[in-house]
Coordinates of C-alpha atoms in Angstrom, one line a residue:
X215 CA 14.5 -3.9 4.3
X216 CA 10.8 -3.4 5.2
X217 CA 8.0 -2.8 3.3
X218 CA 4.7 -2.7 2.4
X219 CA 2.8 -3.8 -0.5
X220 CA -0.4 -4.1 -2.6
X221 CA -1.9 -5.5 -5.4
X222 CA -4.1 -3.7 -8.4
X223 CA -4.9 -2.3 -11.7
X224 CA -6.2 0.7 -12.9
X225 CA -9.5 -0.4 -11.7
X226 CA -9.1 -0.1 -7.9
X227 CA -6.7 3.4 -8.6
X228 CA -8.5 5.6 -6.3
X229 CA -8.0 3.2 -3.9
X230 CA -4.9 2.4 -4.1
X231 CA -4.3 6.0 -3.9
X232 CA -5.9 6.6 -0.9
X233 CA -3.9 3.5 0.9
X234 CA -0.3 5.1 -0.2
X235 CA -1.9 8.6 1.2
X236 CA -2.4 6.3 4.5
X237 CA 0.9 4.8 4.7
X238 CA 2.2 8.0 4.1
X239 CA 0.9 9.0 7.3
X240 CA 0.9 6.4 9.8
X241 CA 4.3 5.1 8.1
X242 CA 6.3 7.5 6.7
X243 CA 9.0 6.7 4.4
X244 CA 7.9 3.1 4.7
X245 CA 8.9 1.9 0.7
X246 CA 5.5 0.4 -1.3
X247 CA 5.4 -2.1 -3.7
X248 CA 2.1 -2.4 -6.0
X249 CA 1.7 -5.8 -7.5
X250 CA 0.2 -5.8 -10.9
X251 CA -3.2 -7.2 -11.4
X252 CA -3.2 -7.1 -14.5
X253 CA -1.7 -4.9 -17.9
X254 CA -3.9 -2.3 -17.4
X255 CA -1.5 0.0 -15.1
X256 CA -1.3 3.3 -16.9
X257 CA -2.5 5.6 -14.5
X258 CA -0.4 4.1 -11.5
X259 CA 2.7 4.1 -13.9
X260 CA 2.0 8.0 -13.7
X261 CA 0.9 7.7 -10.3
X262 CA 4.3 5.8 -8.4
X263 CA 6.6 9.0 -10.9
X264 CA 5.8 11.6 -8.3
X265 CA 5.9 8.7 -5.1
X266 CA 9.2 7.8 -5.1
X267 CA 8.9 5.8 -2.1
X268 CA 6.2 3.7 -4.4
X269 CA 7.1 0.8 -7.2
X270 CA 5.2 -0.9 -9.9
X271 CA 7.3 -4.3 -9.6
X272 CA 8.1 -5.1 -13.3
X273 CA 9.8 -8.5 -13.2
X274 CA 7.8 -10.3 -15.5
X275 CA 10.0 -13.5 -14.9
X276 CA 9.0 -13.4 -11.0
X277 CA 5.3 -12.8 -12.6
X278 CA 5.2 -15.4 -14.9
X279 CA 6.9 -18.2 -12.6
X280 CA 4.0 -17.7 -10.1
X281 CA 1.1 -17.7 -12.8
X282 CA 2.5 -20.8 -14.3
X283 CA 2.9 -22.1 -10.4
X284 CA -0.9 -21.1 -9.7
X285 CA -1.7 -22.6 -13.1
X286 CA -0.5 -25.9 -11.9
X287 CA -1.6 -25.7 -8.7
X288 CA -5.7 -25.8 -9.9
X289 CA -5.1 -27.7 -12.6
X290 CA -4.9 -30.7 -9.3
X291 CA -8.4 -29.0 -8.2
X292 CA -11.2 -31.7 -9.8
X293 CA -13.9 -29.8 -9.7
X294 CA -12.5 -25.9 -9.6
X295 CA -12.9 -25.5 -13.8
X296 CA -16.8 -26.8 -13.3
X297 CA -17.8 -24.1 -10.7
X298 CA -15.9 -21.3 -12.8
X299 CA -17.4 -23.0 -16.1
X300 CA -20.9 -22.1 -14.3
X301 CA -20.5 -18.3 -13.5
X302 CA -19.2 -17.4 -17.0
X303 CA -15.1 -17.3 -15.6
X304 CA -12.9 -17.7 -18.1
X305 CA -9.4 -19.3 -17.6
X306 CA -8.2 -19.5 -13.8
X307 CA -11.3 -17.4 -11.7
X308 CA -9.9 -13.9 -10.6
X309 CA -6.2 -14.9 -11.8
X310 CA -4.7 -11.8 -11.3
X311 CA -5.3 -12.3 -7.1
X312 CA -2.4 -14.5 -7.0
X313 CA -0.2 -11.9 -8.3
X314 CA 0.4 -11.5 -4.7
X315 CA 2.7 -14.1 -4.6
X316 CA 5.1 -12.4 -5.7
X317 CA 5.8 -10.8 -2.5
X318 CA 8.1 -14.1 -1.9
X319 CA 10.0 -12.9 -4.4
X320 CA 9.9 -8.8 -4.3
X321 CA 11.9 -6.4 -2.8
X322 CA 11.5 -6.3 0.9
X323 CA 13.2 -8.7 3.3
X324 CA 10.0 -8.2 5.1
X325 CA 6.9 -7.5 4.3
X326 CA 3.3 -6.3 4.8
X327 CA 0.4 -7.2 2.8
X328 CA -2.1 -4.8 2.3
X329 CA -5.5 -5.4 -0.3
X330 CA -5.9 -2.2 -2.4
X331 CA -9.0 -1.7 -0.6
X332 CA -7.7 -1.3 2.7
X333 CA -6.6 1.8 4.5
X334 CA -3.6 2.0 7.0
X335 CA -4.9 3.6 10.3
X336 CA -1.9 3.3 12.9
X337 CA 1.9 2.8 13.0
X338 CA 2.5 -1.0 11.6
X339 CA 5.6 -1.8 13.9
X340 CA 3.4 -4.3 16.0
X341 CA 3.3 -6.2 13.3
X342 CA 7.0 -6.5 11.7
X343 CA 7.8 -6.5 15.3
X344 CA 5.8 -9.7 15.6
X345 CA 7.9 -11.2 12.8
X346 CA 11.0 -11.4 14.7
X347 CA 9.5 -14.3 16.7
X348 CA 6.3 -15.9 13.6
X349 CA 6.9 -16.3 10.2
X350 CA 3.2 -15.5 9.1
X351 CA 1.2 -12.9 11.1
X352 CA -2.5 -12.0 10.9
X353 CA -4.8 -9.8 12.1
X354 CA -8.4 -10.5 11.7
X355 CA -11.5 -12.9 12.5
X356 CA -11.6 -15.2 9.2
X357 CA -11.6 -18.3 11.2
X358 CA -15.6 -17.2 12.1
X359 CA -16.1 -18.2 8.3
X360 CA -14.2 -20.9 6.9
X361 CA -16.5 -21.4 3.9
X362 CA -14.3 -18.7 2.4
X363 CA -11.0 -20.2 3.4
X364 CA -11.3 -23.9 2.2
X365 CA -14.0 -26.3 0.7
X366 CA -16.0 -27.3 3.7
X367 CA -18.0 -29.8 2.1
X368 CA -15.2 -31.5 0.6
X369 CA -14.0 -33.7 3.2
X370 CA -10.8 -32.6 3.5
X371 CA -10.8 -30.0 5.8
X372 CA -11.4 -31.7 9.1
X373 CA -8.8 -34.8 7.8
X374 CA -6.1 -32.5 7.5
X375 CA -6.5 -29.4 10.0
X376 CA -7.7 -29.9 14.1
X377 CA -10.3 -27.4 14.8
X378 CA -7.9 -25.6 17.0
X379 CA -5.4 -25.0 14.2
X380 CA -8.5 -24.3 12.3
X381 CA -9.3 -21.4 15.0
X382 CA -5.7 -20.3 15.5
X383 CA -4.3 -20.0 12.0
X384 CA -7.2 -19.5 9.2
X385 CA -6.8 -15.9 8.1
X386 CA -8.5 -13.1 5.2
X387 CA -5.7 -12.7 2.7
X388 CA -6.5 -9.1 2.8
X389 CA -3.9 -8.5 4.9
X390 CA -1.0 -10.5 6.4
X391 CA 3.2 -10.1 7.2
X392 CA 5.7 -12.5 6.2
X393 CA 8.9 -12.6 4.5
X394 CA 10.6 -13.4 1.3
X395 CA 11.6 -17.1 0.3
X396 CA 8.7 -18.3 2.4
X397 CA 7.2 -19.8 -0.2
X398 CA 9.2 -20.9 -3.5
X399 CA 7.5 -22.7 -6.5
X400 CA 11.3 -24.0 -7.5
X401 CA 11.3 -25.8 -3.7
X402 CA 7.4 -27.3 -4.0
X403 CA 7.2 -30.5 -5.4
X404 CA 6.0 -31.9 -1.8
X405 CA 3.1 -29.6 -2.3
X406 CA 2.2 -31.1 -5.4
X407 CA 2.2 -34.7 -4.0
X408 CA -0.4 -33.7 -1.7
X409 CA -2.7 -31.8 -3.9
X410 CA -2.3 -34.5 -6.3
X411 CA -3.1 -37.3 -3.9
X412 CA -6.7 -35.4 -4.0
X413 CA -6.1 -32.8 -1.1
X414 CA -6.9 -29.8 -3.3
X415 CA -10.7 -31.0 -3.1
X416 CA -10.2 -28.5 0.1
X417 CA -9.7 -25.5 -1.5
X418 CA -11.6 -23.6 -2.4
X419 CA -11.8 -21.9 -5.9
X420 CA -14.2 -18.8 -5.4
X421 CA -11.5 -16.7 -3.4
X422 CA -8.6 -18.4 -5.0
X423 CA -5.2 -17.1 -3.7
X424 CA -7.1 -17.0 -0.7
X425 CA -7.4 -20.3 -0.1
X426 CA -4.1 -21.4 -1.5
X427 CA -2.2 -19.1 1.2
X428 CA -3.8 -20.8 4.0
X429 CA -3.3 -24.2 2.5
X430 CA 0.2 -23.8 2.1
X431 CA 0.6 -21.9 5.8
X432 CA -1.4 -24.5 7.8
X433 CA -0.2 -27.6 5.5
X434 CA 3.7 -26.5 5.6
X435 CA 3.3 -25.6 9.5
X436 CA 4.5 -22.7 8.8
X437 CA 4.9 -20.3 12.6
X438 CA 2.2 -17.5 13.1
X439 CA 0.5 -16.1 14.8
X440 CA -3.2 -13.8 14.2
X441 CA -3.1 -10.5 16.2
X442 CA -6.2 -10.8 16.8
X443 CA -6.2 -13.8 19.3
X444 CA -2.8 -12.8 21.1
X445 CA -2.9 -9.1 21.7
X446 CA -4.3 -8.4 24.9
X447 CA -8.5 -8.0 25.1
X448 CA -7.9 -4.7 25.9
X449 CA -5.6 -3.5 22.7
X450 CA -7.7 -5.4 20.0
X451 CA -9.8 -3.7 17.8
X452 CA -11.8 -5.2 14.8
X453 CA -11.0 -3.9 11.4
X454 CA -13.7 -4.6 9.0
X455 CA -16.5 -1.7 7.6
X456 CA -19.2 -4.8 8.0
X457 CA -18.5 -3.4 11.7
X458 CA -21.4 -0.4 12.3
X459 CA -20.1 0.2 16.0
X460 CA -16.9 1.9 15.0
X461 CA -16.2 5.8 16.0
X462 CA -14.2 8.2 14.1
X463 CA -12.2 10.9 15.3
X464 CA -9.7 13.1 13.2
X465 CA -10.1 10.5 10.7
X466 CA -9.1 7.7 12.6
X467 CA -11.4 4.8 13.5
X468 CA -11.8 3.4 17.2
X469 CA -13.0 0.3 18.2
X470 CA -14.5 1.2 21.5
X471 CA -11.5 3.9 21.9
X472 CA -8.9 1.8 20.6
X473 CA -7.2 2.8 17.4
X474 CA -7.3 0.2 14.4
X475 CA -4.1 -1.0 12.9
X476 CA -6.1 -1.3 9.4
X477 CA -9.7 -0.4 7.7
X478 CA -10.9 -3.1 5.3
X479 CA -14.0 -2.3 3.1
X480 CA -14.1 -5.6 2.5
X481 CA -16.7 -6.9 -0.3
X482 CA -17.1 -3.4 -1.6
X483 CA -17.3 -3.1 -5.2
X484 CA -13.9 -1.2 -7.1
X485 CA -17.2 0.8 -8.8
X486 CA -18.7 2.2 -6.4
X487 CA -15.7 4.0 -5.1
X488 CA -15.1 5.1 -8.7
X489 CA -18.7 6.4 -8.8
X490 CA -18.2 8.2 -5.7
X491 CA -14.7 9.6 -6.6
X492 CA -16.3 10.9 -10.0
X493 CA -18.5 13.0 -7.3
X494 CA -22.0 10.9 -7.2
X495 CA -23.6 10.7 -3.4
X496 CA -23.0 7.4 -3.2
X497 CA -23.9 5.5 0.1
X498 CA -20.8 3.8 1.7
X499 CA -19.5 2.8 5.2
X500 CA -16.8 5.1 6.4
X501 CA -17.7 7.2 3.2
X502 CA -15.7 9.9 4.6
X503 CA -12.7 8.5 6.4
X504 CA -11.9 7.1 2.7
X505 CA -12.4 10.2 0.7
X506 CA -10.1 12.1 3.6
X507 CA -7.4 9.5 2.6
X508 CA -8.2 9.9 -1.2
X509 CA -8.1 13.3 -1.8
X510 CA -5.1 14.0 1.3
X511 CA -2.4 15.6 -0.9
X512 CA -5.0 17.0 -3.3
X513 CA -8.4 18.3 -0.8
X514 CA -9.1 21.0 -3.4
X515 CA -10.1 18.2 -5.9
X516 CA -12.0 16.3 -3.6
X517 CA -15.9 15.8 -5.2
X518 CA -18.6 17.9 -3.1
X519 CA -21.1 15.1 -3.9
X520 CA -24.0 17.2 -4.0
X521 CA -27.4 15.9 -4.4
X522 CA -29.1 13.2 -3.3
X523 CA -28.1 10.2 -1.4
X524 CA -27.6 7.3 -3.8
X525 CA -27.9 4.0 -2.4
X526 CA -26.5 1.6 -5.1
X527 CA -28.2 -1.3 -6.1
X528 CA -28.3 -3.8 -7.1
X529 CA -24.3 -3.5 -6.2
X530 CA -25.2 -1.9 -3.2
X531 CA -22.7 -2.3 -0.6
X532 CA -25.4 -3.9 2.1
X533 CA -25.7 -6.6 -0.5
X534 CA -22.0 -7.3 -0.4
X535 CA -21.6 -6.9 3.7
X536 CA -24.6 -9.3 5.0
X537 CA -22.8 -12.5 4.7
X538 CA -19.8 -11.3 6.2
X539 CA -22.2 -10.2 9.4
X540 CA -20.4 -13.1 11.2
X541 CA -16.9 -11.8 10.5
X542 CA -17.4 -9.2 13.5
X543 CA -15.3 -9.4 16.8

């Protein structure tokens, strides 16, 4: 069976509800699977009641083996406690990213990763199409920035990647297809030996389960493939809001007239979609192709926003979006 799933808490609701309203529509009765952040779920326990296409996955064994798995995992890191030591981060930083992992144990044979804040935007058989020949597919331009994918300072990353895996295979966990039993924590002591043996000096701890996925892809040379460098010039789009050339049309978004697969409002505070779904003006990129998706099965509640424009800072979404500048196609 395939599927696609998320990851969230009651934090990132309005999002997530305006992704299931997307699937809804360019996938419909394609099963979801939201991956619990954290315990604070009560609103999408409600939520997935009247979506029964939609699942809160409640194996807390699957969820424990993969927190005591990541747990091991950085405790191999020398220096990852130090830098989350220094920006107040308690425990492992942002643990409940690598809840995700639990995809490799959920309930699709196949699946398709999408972050809460993303927003499906065309039909998604490319892609499980694509996993009848890769084992791990992509679509996006990480590989511009690997100072979010691995350590580059550390040494490691040139000793154990070529620059043109580098280029081919580094990817934004955001959003990515695979399948289940890829990865198993039972069936990875190897992985261990290598961390161990001071190769988890590459990764890198500030986008943690980030990180991790593309060490384990590139390091277990595991087959993929990245959309993004194999579909044809003409068919690929960018998918990222730091993108200002983007055109909308009945709420779709065109990259130079050609549909996007997938919307990421990537480095976007959960707030300031909160804020604007409570009804203030707030200033966002592709403000309205969101709220469309938000408020889909429900227009008559969606906030008029009156008022003045509010720019917010200092979380301000320019803020978040200049350093991923380079990340454009």
């Amino acid at each position: 069976m395939d599927g696609i799933c998320t990851l969230g808490n009651d934090r990132v609701y309005d999002q997530i509800v305006a992704l299931i309203n997307s699937i809804e529509v360019f996938a419909p009765g394609m099963p979801v699977c939201i991956y619990p952040y954290d315990e604070r779920v009560e609103q999408l326990r409600e939520l997935v009641q009247d979506r029964p296409q939609v699942t809160l996955y409640d194996d807390s064994a699957s969820i424990q083996r993969w927190d005591a798995w990541v747990e091991q995992i950085w405790a191999t890191h020398p220096t990852a406690r130090q830098q989350w030591d220094a920006i107040g981060s308690e425990g492992i930083h942002r643990m409940g990213t690598h809840r995700r992992f639990c995809a490799f144990d959920g309930p699709f044979d196949r699946f398709m990763y999408m972050d809460a804040d993303t927003l499906l935007l065309g039909d998604p058989s490319p892609v499980f199409n694509a996993l009848n020949e890769y084992d791990w597919v992509t679509y996006d331009f990480q590989h511009k920035d690997l100072s979010h994918v691995y350590d580059v300072n550390s040494g490691w990353m040139e000793k154990l990647f070529p620059a043109e895996q580098l280029q081919r295979q580094a990817f934004c966990s955001g959003f990515y297809a695979s399948h289940r039993g890829l990865f198993d924590p039972d069936q990875g002591q190897e992985v261990f030996t290598w961390l161990i043996s001071g190769e988890a000096a590459v990764l890198y701890p500030m986008a943690p389960d980030q990180t991790i996925l593309n060490y384990l892809v590139m390091r277990c040379g595991v087959n993929s493939c990245n959309l993004a460098l194999t579909l044809p010039a003409d068919q690929r789009t960018g998918n990222s809001v730091t993108s200002s050339h983007f055109t909308v049309e009945n709420h779709r978004v065109y990259d130079k007239g050609v549909p996007l697969l997938y919307l990421h409002y990537i480095g976007l505070s959960s707030k300031l979609f909160a804020r604007l779904c409570n009804g203030e003006n707030v200033d966002l990129p592709y403000r309205d192709v969101f709220l469309h998706y938000r408020y889909l099965q429900a227009p008559e509640t969606r906030p008029a926003l009156l008022g003045k424009l509010v720019t917010a800072k200092p979380q301000g979404w320019r803020r978040y979006l200049k350093p991923l500048a380079q990340l454009l196609p």
